[in-house]
mmCIF file of C-alpha atoms and ligand atoms in Angstrom:
data_model
loop_
_atom_site.group_PDB
_atom_site.id
_atom_site.type_symbol
_atom_site.label_atom_id
_atom_site.label_comp_id
_atom_site.label_asym_id
_atom_site.label_seq_id
_atom_site.Cartn_x
_atom_site.Cartn_y
_atom_site.Cartn_z
ATOM 1 C CA MET A 169 -4.283 27.570 1.246
ATOM 2 C CA GLN A 170 -7.576 25.975 0.307
ATOM 3 C CA ASN A 171 -7.580 23.923 -2.874
ATOM 4 C CA ASP A 172 -11.006 23.910 -4.549
ATOM 5 C CA ALA A 173 -10.005 21.758 -7.529
ATOM 6 C CA PRO A 174 -11.803 18.414 -7.871
ATOM 7 C CA GLU A 175 -9.811 15.747 -6.125
ATOM 8 C CA SER A 176 -8.738 14.059 -9.363
ATOM 9 C CA ARG A 177 -7.362 17.356 -10.739
ATOM 10 C CA ARG A 178 -5.332 18.267 -7.707
ATOM 11 C CA PRO A 179 -1.609 18.265 -8.490
ATOM 12 C CA GLU A 180 -0.866 15.497 -6.001
ATOM 13 C CA ASN A 181 -3.262 13.176 -7.865
ATOM 14 C CA ARG A 182 -2.038 13.904 -11.382
ATOM 15 C CA TRP A 183 0.628 12.232 -13.443
ATOM 16 C CA PHE A 184 3.537 14.371 -14.640
ATOM 17 C CA HIS A 185 6.015 13.467 -17.327
ATOM 18 C CA LEU A 186 9.435 13.319 -15.710
ATOM 19 C CA CYS A 187 12.038 12.031 -18.164
ATOM 20 C CA MET A 188 12.938 9.341 -20.669
ATOM 21 C CA ALA A 189 13.530 5.784 -19.513
ATOM 22 C CA ASP A 190 17.170 5.981 -20.599
ATOM 23 C CA ASP A 191 17.715 8.829 -18.115
ATOM 24 C CA LEU A 192 17.223 6.218 -15.398
ATOM 25 C CA ALA A 193 18.866 3.254 -17.090
ATOM 26 C CA THR A 194 22.175 3.294 -15.231
ATOM 27 C CA LEU A 195 22.723 2.311 -11.623
ATOM 28 C CA ASN A 196 22.125 5.228 -9.233
ATOM 29 C CA ALA A 197 20.812 7.531 -11.967
ATOM 30 C CA PHE A 198 18.144 9.857 -10.602
ATOM 31 C CA VAL A 199 15.790 12.572 -11.836
ATOM 32 C CA THR A 200 13.927 14.924 -9.525
ATOM 33 C CA THR A 201 10.980 17.266 -9.712
ATOM 34 C CA ARG A 202 8.562 19.055 -7.421
ATOM 35 C CA VAL A 203 4.811 18.926 -7.244
ATOM 36 C CA GLY A 204 3.701 21.943 -5.285
ATOM 37 C CA ALA A 205 6.093 22.129 -2.371
ATOM 38 C CA VAL A 206 6.834 18.425 -2.366
ATOM 39 C CA PRO A 207 10.102 17.197 -3.903
ATOM 40 C CA LEU A 208 9.963 13.864 -5.717
ATOM 41 C CA VAL A 209 12.725 11.640 -7.001
ATOM 42 C CA ALA A 210 12.852 8.695 -9.372
ATOM 43 C CA GLN A 211 15.985 6.625 -9.012
ATOM 44 C CA ASN A 212 17.638 3.472 -10.253
ATOM 45 C CA ILE A 213 18.601 1.455 -7.190
ATOM 46 C CA LYS A 214 20.336 -1.802 -7.998
ATOM 47 C CA GLY A 215 18.485 -1.987 -11.301
ATOM 48 C CA ARG A 216 15.035 -1.170 -9.918
ATOM 49 C CA VAL A 217 13.572 2.191 -10.879
ATOM 50 C CA VAL A 218 11.485 3.508 -8.006
ATOM 51 C CA ALA A 219 10.000 6.834 -6.949
ATOM 52 C CA PHE A 220 9.694 8.491 -3.560
ATOM 53 C CA ARG A 221 9.230 11.836 -1.960
ATOM 54 C CA ASN A 222 12.705 13.279 -2.129
ATOM 55 C CA VAL A 223 12.636 14.014 1.586
ATOM 56 C CA CYS A 224 14.658 12.232 4.227
ATOM 57 C CA THR A 225 12.530 10.727 6.979
ATOM 58 C CA HIS A 226 15.101 11.529 9.653
ATOM 59 C CA ARG A 227 14.970 15.337 9.794
ATOM 60 C CA PHE A 228 13.158 15.991 6.504
ATOM 61 C CA ALA A 229 16.088 17.254 4.466
ATOM 62 C CA VAL A 230 15.885 17.139 0.676
ATOM 63 C CA ILE A 231 17.983 14.173 -0.416
ATOM 64 C CA HIS A 232 18.892 15.028 -4.024
ATOM 65 C CA SER A 233 18.996 18.771 -4.694
ATOM 66 C CA GLU A 234 19.935 18.547 -8.387
ATOM 67 C CA PRO A 235 17.351 18.103 -11.186
ATOM 68 C CA ALA A 236 19.195 14.983 -12.343
ATOM 69 C CA GLY A 237 22.390 13.115 -11.684
ATOM 70 C CA CYS A 238 23.965 9.868 -10.643
ATOM 71 C CA GLY A 239 24.640 8.939 -7.042
ATOM 72 C CA PRO A 240 23.196 6.822 -4.257
ATOM 73 C CA LEU A 241 19.970 7.764 -2.567
ATOM 74 C CA ARG A 242 21.770 9.146 0.454
ATOM 75 C CA CYS A 243 20.799 12.092 2.598
ATOM 76 C CA PRO A 244 23.500 14.773 2.643
ATOM 77 C CA TYR A 245 22.996 15.606 6.323
ATOM 78 C CA HIS A 246 23.595 12.564 8.482
ATOM 79 C CA GLY A 247 24.328 10.169 5.641
ATOM 80 C CA TRP A 248 21.372 7.833 5.812
ATOM 81 C CA SER A 249 21.088 5.853 2.591
ATOM 82 C CA PHE A 250 17.919 4.175 1.395
ATOM 83 C CA ASP A 251 17.204 0.954 -0.470
ATOM 84 C CA ALA A 252 14.735 0.351 -3.306
ATOM 85 C CA ASP A 253 11.902 -0.030 -0.783
ATOM 86 C CA GLY A 254 12.802 3.344 0.708
ATOM 87 C CA VAL A 255 14.072 1.781 3.930
ATOM 88 C CA PRO A 256 17.147 3.375 5.483
ATOM 89 C CA VAL A 257 19.823 0.717 5.304
ATOM 90 C CA GLY A 258 23.044 2.598 5.814
ATOM 91 C CA LEU A 259 23.032 4.697 8.974
ATOM 92 C CA PRO A 260 26.437 5.992 10.043
ATOM 93 C CA PHE A 261 26.842 5.833 13.812
ATOM 94 C CA ASN A 262 23.601 3.901 14.199
ATOM 95 C CA PRO A 263 24.789 1.951 17.254
ATOM 96 C CA THR A 264 25.560 5.136 19.183
ATOM 97 C CA ASP A 265 23.369 7.851 17.634
ATOM 98 C CA PHE A 266 20.143 6.310 16.327
ATOM 99 C CA GLN A 267 19.953 2.755 17.646
ATOM 100 C CA LEU A 268 17.390 1.748 15.041
ATOM 101 C CA GLU A 269 16.670 -1.945 14.609
ATOM 102 C CA ALA A 270 15.039 -3.374 11.488
ATOM 103 C CA GLU A 271 11.467 -2.529 12.524
ATOM 104 C CA GLY A 272 12.390 1.031 13.468
ATOM 105 C CA ARG A 273 14.116 1.511 10.136
ATOM 106 C CA ARG A 274 11.096 0.156 8.261
ATOM 107 C CA ARG A 275 8.900 2.694 10.021
ATOM 108 C CA LEU A 276 11.210 5.398 8.672
ATOM 109 C CA ALA A 277 10.920 4.295 5.056
ATOM 110 C CA LEU A 278 10.607 7.070 2.474
ATOM 111 C CA HIS A 279 7.099 7.973 1.337
ATOM 112 C CA PRO A 280 6.497 6.193 -1.973
ATOM 113 C CA ALA A 281 5.368 8.023 -5.101
ATOM 114 C CA ALA A 282 3.784 6.399 -8.152
ATOM 115 C CA LEU A 283 5.848 5.712 -11.250
ATOM 116 C CA ALA A 284 4.579 4.655 -14.667
ATOM 117 C CA ARG A 285 6.000 4.125 -18.113
ATOM 118 C CA CYS A 286 4.384 4.792 -21.446
ATOM 119 C CA GLY A 287 6.792 3.398 -23.995
ATOM 120 C CA ARG A 288 10.044 5.158 -23.114
ATOM 121 C CA LEU A 289 8.325 8.020 -21.318
ATOM 122 C CA VAL A 290 8.488 8.014 -17.512
ATOM 123 C CA PHE A 291 5.780 9.686 -15.456
ATOM 124 C CA VAL A 292 5.483 10.256 -11.709
ATOM 125 C CA ARG A 293 2.618 11.092 -9.391
ATOM 126 C CA MET A 294 2.890 12.242 -5.806
ATOM 127 C CA ALA A 295 -0.010 10.072 -4.647
ATOM 128 C CA ALA A 296 1.093 6.456 -4.468
ATOM 129 C CA ASP A 297 -2.416 5.211 -5.287
ATOM 130 C CA GLY A 298 -4.933 6.286 -7.880
ATOM 131 C CA PRO A 299 -5.936 5.775 -11.496
ATOM 132 C CA SER A 300 -3.293 4.399 -13.825
ATOM 133 C CA LEU A 301 -1.497 6.626 -16.296
ATOM 134 C CA GLU A 302 -3.386 4.936 -19.122
ATOM 135 C CA GLU A 303 -6.694 5.717 -17.416
ATOM 136 C CA GLU A 304 -5.715 9.365 -16.996
ATOM 137 C CA LEU A 305 -4.486 9.823 -20.573
ATOM 138 C CA GLY A 306 -7.012 7.572 -22.245
ATOM 139 C CA ALA A 307 -6.134 4.389 -24.107
ATOM 140 C CA ALA A 308 -5.753 5.994 -27.541
ATOM 141 C CA LEU A 309 -3.398 8.758 -26.439
ATOM 142 C CA PHE A 310 -1.441 6.348 -24.245
ATOM 143 C CA ALA A 311 -0.918 3.990 -27.182
ATOM 144 C CA ARG A 312 0.093 6.828 -29.494
ATOM 145 C CA LEU A 313 2.659 8.216 -27.055
ATOM 146 C CA ALA A 314 4.091 4.759 -26.423
ATOM 147 C CA ALA A 315 4.458 4.093 -30.136
ATOM 148 C CA LEU A 316 6.015 7.502 -30.806
ATOM 149 C CA SER A 317 8.517 7.218 -27.983
ATOM 150 C CA ASP A 318 9.575 3.778 -29.191
ATOM 151 C CA ALA A 319 9.924 4.961 -32.783
ATOM 152 C CA PHE A 320 12.226 7.882 -31.890
ATOM 153 C CA PRO A 321 14.889 6.356 -29.664
ATOM 154 C CA ARG A 322 17.878 8.622 -30.387
ATOM 155 C CA ARG A 323 18.677 11.987 -28.874
ATOM 156 C CA GLY A 324 20.171 14.547 -31.134
ATOM 157 C CA ALA A 325 20.665 18.194 -31.938
ATOM 158 C CA ALA A 326 18.008 20.440 -30.474
ATOM 159 C CA LEU A 327 15.337 21.695 -32.856
ATOM 160 C CA GLU A 328 12.997 24.659 -32.448
ATOM 161 C CA PRO A 329 9.428 23.582 -33.176
ATOM 162 C CA GLU A 330 7.753 25.438 -36.000
ATOM 163 C CA ASP A 331 4.148 26.530 -36.176
ATOM 164 C CA ASP A 332 3.050 23.956 -38.738
ATOM 165 C CA TRP A 333 4.405 20.920 -36.871
ATOM 166 C CA GLU A 334 1.869 18.546 -35.401
ATOM 167 C CA ARG A 335 1.387 19.084 -31.681
ATOM 168 C CA ILE A 336 0.314 16.585 -29.032
ATOM 169 C CA ASP A 337 -0.439 17.583 -25.439
ATOM 170 C CA ALA A 338 -0.490 15.029 -22.655
ATOM 171 C CA ALA A 339 -0.334 15.983 -18.980
ATOM 172 C CA ASN A 340 2.559 18.485 -18.685
ATOM 173 C CA LEU A 341 4.150 17.122 -21.855
ATOM 174 C CA ARG A 342 3.977 18.890 -25.218
ATOM 175 C CA ILE A 343 5.273 16.999 -28.224
ATOM 176 C CA HIS A 344 5.992 18.638 -31.559
ATOM 177 C CA GLN A 345 6.560 16.370 -34.533
ATOM 178 C CA ALA A 346 8.463 17.663 -37.524
ATOM 179 C CA PRO A 347 7.090 16.644 -40.939
ATOM 180 C CA ASP A 348 10.397 15.022 -41.883
ATOM 181 C CA GLY A 349 10.675 13.001 -38.706
ATOM 182 C CA ALA A 350 11.922 14.372 -35.392
ATOM 183 C CA LEU A 351 10.205 14.871 -32.079
ATOM 184 C CA VAL A 352 10.678 17.768 -29.702
ATOM 185 C CA LEU A 353 9.412 16.892 -26.238
ATOM 186 C CA HIS A 354 8.944 19.670 -23.735
ATOM 187 C CA SER A 355 7.929 18.797 -20.192
ATOM 188 C CA ALA A 356 6.728 21.823 -18.270
ATOM 189 C CA ALA A 357 7.647 21.959 -14.605
ATOM 190 C CA PRO A 358 4.672 20.889 -12.482
ATOM 191 C CA ALA A 359 2.729 23.598 -10.655
ATOM 192 C CA GLY A 360 4.837 24.981 -7.837
ATOM 193 C CA ALA A 361 8.153 23.832 -9.305
ATOM 194 C CA ASP A 362 10.648 26.268 -10.741
ATOM 195 C CA SER A 363 11.815 26.215 -14.327
ATOM 196 C CA ARG A 364 14.895 24.094 -13.662
ATOM 197 C CA PHE A 365 12.454 21.187 -13.464
ATOM 198 C CA SER A 366 11.264 21.734 -17.033
ATOM 199 C CA ARG A 367 12.962 19.559 -19.640
ATOM 200 C CA THR A 368 13.269 19.546 -23.404
ATOM 201 C CA VAL A 369 14.695 16.799 -25.570
ATOM 202 C CA THR A 370 14.833 16.290 -29.332
ATOM 203 C CA LEU A 371 14.477 12.718 -30.535
ATOM 204 C CA TYR A 372 15.172 11.130 -33.903
ATOM 205 C CA PRO A 373 14.292 7.784 -35.483
ATOM 206 C CA ALA A 374 16.858 5.031 -35.098
ATOM 207 C CA THR A 375 17.824 5.290 -38.746
ATOM 208 C CA ALA A 376 18.096 9.071 -38.987
ATOM 209 C CA PRO A 377 21.552 10.345 -39.955
ATOM 210 C CA ILE A 378 22.827 12.257 -36.944
ATOM 211 C CA THR A 379 26.406 13.408 -36.786
ATOM 212 C CA ALA A 380 28.320 12.153 -33.763
ATOM 213 C CA ASP A 381 28.891 15.614 -32.372
ATOM 214 C CA ALA A 382 25.175 16.294 -32.435
ATOM 215 C CA GLU A 383 24.512 13.651 -29.770
ATOM 216 C CA GLN A 384 23.869 15.354 -26.463
ATOM 217 C CA PRO A 385 22.132 14.682 -23.192
ATOM 218 C CA ALA A 386 18.659 16.098 -22.527
HETATM 219 S S1 LIG B 596 18.249 14.589 7.891
HETATM 220 FE FE1 LIG B 596 18.668 12.930 6.573
HETATM 221 S S2 LIG B 596 19.997 11.648 7.656
HETATM 222 FE FE2 LIG B 596 19.508 13.205 9.051
#
């Protein structure tokens, strides 16, 4: 299908909000999405948070099929696992089945995707190279989002945005701010992705009184 959009507006060249930084803070935590038909994954590998196409370079299977979770970056089919550079490092039966030396494994590294943070917000882009997130959003909006995300560090009970709340739109992210101090962040699934890749989280200031049973994951 022909894509007539200007190159900079094509989905593969755009940044998409993926998750909060704390979603990727623990070892092996991952969050996935799709841009068009291409699956992407951001993952914590030994403390490094990196992003790749979520597609195994052996036989092109999707590696992580869940929207989020915790587990090594390991293909479910023949068990190849990948390091933080995307290089397959654990290949069961390599001596008999694949016989890949270091150079061969490097050639089969996962395709990198771009990853950027704005405060505690994590964005991904399918294209590894291109304008920075700050360039795409503009310096003023970038600074505002960073400050807001840092000022509302706690997840809490979900709120329904009301019509008179302030609204901020940035990429696929829509933020509603309640007058008395709470943020509702809704990340729409990128074009071509189904709704399980949309995410909503309600954030509160560090000092807000939130009952323990109101704490919940995104
Ligand atoms: S398809 Fe992934 S290891 Fe074979």
